[in-house]
PDB file of C-alpha atoms in Angstrom:
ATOM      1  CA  UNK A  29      17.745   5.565   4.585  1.00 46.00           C
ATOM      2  CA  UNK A  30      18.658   3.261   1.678  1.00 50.00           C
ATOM      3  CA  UNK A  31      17.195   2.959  -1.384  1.00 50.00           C
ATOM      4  CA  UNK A  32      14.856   0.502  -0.825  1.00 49.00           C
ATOM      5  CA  UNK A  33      13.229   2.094   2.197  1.00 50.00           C
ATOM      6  CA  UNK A  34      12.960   5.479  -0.048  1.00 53.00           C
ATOM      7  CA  UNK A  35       9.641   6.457  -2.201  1.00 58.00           C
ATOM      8  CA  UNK A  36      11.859   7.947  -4.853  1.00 63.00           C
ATOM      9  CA  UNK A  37      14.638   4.788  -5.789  1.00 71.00           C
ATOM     10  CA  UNK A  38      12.975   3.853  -8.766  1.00 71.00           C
ATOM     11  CA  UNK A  39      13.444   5.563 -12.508  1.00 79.00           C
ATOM     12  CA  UNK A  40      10.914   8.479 -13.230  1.00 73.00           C
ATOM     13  CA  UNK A  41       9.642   6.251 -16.054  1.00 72.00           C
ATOM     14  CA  UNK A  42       8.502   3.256 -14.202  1.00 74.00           C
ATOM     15  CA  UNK A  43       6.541   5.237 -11.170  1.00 78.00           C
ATOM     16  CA  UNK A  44       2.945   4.002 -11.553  1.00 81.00           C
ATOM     17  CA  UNK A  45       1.274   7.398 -12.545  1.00 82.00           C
ATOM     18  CA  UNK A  46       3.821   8.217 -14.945  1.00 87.00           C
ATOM     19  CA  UNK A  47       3.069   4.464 -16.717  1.00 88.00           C
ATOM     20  CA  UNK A  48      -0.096   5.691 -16.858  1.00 88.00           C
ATOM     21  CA  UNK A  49       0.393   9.212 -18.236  1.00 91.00           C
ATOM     22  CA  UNK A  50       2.846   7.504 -21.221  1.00 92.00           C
ATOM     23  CA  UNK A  51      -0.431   4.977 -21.707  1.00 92.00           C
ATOM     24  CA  UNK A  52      -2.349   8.381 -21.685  1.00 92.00           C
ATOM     25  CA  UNK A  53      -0.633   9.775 -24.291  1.00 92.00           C
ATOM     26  CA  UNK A  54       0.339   6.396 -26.335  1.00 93.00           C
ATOM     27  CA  UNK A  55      -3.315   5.871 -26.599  1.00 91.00           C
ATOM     28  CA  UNK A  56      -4.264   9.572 -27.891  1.00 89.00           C
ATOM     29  CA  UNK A  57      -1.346   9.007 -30.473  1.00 91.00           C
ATOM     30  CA  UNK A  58      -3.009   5.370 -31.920  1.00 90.00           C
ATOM     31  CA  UNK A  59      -6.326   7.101 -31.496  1.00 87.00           C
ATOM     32  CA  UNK A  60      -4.631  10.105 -34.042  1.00 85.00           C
ATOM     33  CA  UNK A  61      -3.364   7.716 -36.803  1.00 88.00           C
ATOM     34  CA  UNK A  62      -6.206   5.438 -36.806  1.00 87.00           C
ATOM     35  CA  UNK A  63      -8.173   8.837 -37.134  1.00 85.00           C
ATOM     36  CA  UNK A  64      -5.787   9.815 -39.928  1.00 86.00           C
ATOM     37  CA  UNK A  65      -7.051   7.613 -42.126  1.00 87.00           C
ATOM     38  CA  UNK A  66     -10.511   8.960 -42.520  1.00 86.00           C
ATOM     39  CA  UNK A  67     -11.983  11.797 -44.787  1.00 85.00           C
ATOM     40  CA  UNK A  68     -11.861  15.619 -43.087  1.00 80.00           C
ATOM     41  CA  UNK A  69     -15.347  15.733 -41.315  1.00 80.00           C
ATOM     42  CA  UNK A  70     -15.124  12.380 -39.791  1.00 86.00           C
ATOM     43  CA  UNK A  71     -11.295  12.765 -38.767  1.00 88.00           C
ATOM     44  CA  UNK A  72     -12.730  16.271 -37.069  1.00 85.00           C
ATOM     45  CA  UNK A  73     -14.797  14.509 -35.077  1.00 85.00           C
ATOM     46  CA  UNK A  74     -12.754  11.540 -34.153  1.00 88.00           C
ATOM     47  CA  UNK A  75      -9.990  14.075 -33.046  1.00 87.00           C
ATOM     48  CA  UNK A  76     -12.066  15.963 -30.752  1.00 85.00           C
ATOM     49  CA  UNK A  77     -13.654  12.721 -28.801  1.00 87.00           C
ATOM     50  CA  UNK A  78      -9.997  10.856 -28.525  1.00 89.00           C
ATOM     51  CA  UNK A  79      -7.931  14.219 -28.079  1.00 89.00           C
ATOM     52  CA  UNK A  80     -10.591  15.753 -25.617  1.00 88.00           C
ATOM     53  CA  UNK A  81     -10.748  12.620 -23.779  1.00 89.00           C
ATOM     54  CA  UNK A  82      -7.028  11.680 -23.600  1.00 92.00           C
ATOM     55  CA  UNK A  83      -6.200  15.712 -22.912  1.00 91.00           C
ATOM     56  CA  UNK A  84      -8.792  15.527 -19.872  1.00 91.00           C
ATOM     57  CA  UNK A  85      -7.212  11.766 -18.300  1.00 91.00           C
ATOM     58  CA  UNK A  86      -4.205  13.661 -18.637  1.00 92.00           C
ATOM     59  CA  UNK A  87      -4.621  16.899 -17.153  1.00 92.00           C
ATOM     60  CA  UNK A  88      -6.499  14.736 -14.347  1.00 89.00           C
ATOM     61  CA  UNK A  89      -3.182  12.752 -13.400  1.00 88.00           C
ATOM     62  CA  UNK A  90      -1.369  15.641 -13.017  1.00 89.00           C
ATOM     63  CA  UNK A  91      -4.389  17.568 -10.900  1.00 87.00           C
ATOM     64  CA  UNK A  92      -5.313  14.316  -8.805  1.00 84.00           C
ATOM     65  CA  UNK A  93      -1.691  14.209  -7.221  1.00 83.00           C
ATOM     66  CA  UNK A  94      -1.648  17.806  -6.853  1.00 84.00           C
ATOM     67  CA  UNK A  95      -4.649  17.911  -5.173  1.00 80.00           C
ATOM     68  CA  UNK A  96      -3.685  15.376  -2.906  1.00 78.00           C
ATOM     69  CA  UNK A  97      -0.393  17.150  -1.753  1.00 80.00           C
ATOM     70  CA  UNK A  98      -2.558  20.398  -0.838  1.00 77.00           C
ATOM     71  CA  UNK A  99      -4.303  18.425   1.325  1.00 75.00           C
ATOM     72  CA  UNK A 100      -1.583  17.084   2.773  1.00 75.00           C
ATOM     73  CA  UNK A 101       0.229  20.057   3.860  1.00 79.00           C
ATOM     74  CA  UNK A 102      -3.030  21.655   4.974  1.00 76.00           C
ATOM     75  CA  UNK A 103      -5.827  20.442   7.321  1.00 72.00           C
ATOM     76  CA  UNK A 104      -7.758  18.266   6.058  1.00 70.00           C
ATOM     77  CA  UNK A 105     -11.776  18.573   5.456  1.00 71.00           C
ATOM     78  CA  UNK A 106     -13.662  16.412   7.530  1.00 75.00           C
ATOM     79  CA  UNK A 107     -14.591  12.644   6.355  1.00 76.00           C
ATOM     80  CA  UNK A 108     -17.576  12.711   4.558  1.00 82.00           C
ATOM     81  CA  UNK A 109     -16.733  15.978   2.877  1.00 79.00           C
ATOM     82  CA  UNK A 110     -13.727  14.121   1.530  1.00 77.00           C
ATOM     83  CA  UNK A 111     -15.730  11.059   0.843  1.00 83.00           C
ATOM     84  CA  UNK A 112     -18.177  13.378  -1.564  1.00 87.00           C
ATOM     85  CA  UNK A 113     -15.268  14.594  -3.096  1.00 83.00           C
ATOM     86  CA  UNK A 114     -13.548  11.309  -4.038  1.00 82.00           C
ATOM     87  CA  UNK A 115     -16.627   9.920  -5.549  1.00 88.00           C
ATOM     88  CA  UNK A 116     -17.053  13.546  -7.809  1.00 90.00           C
ATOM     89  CA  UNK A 117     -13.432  12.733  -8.830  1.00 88.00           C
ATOM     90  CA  UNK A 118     -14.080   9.044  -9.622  1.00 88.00           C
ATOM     91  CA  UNK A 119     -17.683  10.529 -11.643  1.00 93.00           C
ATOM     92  CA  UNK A 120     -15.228  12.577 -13.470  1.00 91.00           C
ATOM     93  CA  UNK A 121     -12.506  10.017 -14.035  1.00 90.00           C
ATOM     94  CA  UNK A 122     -15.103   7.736 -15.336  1.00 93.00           C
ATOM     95  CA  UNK A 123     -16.881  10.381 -17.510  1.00 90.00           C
ATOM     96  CA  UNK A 124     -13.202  11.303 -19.226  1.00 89.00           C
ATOM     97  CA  UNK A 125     -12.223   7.225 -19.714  1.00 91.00           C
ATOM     98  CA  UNK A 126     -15.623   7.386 -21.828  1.00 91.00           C
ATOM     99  CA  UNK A 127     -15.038   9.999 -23.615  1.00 87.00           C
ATOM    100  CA  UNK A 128     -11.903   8.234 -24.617  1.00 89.00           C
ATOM    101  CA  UNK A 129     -13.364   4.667 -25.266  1.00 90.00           C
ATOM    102  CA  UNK A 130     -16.076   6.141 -27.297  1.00 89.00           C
ATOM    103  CA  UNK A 131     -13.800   7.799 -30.125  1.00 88.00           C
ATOM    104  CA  UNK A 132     -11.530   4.961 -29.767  1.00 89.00           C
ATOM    105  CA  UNK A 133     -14.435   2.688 -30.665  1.00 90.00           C
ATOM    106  CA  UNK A 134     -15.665   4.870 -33.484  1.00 89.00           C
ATOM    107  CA  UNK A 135     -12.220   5.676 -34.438  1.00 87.00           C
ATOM    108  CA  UNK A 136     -12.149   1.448 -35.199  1.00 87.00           C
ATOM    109  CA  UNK A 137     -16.172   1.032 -36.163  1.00 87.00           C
ATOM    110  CA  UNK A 138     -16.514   2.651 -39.751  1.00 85.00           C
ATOM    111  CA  UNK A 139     -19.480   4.964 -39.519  1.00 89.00           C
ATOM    112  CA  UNK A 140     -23.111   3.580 -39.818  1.00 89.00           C
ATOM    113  CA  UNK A 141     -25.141   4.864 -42.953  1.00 90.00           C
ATOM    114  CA  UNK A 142     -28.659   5.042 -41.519  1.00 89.00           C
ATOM    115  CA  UNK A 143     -32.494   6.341 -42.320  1.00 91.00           C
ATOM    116  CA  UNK A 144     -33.690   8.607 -39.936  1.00 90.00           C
ATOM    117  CA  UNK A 145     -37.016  10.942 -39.618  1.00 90.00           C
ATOM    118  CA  UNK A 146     -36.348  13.989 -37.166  1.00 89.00           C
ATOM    119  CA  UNK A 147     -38.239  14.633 -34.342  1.00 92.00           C
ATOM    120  CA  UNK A 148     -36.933  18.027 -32.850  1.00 90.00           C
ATOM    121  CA  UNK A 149     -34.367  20.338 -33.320  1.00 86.00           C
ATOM    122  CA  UNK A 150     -32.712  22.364 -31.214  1.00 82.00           C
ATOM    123  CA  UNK A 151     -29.542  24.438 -30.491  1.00 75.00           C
ATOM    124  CA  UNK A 152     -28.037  24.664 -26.896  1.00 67.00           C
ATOM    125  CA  UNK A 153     -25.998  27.132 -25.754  1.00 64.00           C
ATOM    126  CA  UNK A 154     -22.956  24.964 -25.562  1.00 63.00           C
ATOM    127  CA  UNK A 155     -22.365  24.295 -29.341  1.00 64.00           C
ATOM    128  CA  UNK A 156     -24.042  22.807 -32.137  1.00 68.00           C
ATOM    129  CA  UNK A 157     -27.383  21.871 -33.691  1.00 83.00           C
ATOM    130  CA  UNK A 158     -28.328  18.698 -31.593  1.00 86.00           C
ATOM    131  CA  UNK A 159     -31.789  16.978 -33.153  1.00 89.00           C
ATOM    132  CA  UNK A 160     -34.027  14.009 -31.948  1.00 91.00           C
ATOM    133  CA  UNK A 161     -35.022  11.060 -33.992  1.00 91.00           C
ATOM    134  CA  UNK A 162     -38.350   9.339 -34.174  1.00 91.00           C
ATOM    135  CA  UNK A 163     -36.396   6.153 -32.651  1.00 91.00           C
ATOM    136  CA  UNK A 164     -35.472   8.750 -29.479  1.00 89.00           C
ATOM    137  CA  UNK A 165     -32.226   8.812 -30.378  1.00 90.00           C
ATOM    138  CA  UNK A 166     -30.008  12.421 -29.834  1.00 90.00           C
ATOM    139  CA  UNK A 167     -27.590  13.554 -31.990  1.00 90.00           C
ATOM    140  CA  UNK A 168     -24.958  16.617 -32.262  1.00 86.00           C
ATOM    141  CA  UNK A 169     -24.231  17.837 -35.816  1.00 85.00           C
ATOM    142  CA  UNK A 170     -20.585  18.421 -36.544  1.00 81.00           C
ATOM    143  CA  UNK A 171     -21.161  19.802 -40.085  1.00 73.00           C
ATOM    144  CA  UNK A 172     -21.693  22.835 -40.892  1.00 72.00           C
ATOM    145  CA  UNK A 173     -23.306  22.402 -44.178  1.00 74.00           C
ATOM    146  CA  UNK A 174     -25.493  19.902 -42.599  1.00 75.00           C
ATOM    147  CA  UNK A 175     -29.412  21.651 -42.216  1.00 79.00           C
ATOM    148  CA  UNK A 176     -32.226  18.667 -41.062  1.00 83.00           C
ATOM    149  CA  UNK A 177     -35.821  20.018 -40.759  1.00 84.00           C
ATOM    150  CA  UNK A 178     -38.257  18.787 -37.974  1.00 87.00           C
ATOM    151  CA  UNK A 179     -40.185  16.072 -39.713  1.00 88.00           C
ATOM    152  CA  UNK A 180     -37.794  15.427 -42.576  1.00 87.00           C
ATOM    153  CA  UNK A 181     -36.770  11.726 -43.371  1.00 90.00           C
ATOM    154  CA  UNK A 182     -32.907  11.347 -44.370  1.00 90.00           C
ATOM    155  CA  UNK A 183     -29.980   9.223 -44.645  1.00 90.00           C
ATOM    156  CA  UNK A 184     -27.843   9.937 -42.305  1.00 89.00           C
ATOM    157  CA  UNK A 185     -23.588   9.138 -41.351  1.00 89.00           C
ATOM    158  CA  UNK A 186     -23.174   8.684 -37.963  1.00 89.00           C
ATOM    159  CA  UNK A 187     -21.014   7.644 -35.646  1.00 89.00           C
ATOM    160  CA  UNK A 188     -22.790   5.238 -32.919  1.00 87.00           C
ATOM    161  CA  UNK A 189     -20.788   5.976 -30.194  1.00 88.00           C
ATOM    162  CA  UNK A 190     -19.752   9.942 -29.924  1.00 85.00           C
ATOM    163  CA  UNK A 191     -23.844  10.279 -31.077  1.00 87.00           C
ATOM    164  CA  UNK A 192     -22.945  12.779 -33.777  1.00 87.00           C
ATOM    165  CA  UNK A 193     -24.334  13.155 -37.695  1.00 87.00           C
ATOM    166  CA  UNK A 194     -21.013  13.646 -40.172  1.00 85.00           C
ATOM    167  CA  UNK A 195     -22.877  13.513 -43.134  1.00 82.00           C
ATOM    168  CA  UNK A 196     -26.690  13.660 -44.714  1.00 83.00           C
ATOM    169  CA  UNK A 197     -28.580  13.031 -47.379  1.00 78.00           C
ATOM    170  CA  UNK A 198     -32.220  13.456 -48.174  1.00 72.00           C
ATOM    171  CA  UNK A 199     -34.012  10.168 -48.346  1.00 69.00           C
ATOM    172  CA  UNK A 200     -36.625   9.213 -51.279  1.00 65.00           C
ATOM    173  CA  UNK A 201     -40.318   9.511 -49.934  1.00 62.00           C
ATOM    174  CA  UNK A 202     -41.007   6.212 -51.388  1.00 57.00           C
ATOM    175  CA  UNK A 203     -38.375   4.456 -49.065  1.00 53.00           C
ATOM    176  CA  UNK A 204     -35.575   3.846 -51.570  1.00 52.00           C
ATOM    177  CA  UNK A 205     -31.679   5.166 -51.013  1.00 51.00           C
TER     178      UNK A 205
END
């Protein structure tokens, strides 16, 4: 066999899904020093949407190829079954590539200062305080320190994209900041 008829003749660096795992990673690492250059609570959040997102795409390049071998050595399932499970991989891989675009977008959007009156509050089971605007808007609260009451009117810092309130302030009944 020469080297052009073999799979493995080019340098580990310039196979296609290992171009894509350095972009992976290259991207998480912009993501972390444009991120660097904000104040604690919004750097927190930045972090977890661009490091959460480019952690997932890259644990996903390594499973994906795995995945596939497995099913190579073994039988396969049958056609549709496979079908179902290549579109719940491409759900996934679109969900994580998301993830990722939406820090990287708030990472270069400064946060929006804006008034909001809360609807509802609640707290699900998988983290923090998430609350409701008047607008229909949802948002998860990152900060601690941050307590909104149902019916309360304040200015809020969010960021647009990852939906989450960084910062608060109560807002003037008469309307003024």
């Amino acid at each position: 066999m020469t080297q052009t008829e073999s799979a493995d003749y080019r340098k580990w660096y310039r196979k296609k899904r290992n171009i894509a795992r350095i972009a992976i990673v290259l991207t998480g690492l912009i993501g972390a020093v444009i991120a660097a250059s904000y104040p604690s609570d919004e750097r927190r959040v930045l972090w977890t949407e661009i490091g959460s997102g480019s952690a997932a795409l890259l644990f996903y390049s390594y499973f994906v190829p795995y995945l596939r071998a497995v099913v190579k050595r073994k039988i396969a399932p049958p056609a549709p079954l496979r079908y179902l499970f290549l579109a719940l991989l491409g759900v996934m891989l679109l969900y994580m590539v998301m993830l990722l675009g939406g820090g990287l977008l708030d990472a270069i959007r400064e946060p929006e200062t804006e008034r909001v009156t809360i609807a509802e509050r609640w707290n699900p089971k998988r983290g923090g305080d998430q609350v409701r605007t008047s607008e229909g808007d949802i948002y998860e609260i990152y900060a601690e320190r941050v307590r909104l009451e149902e019916g309360g009117t304040y200015w809020v810092k969010t960021f647009r994209y990852g939906n989450a309130i960084i910062g608060v302030g109560r807002a003037d009944p008469d309307g003024a900041k």
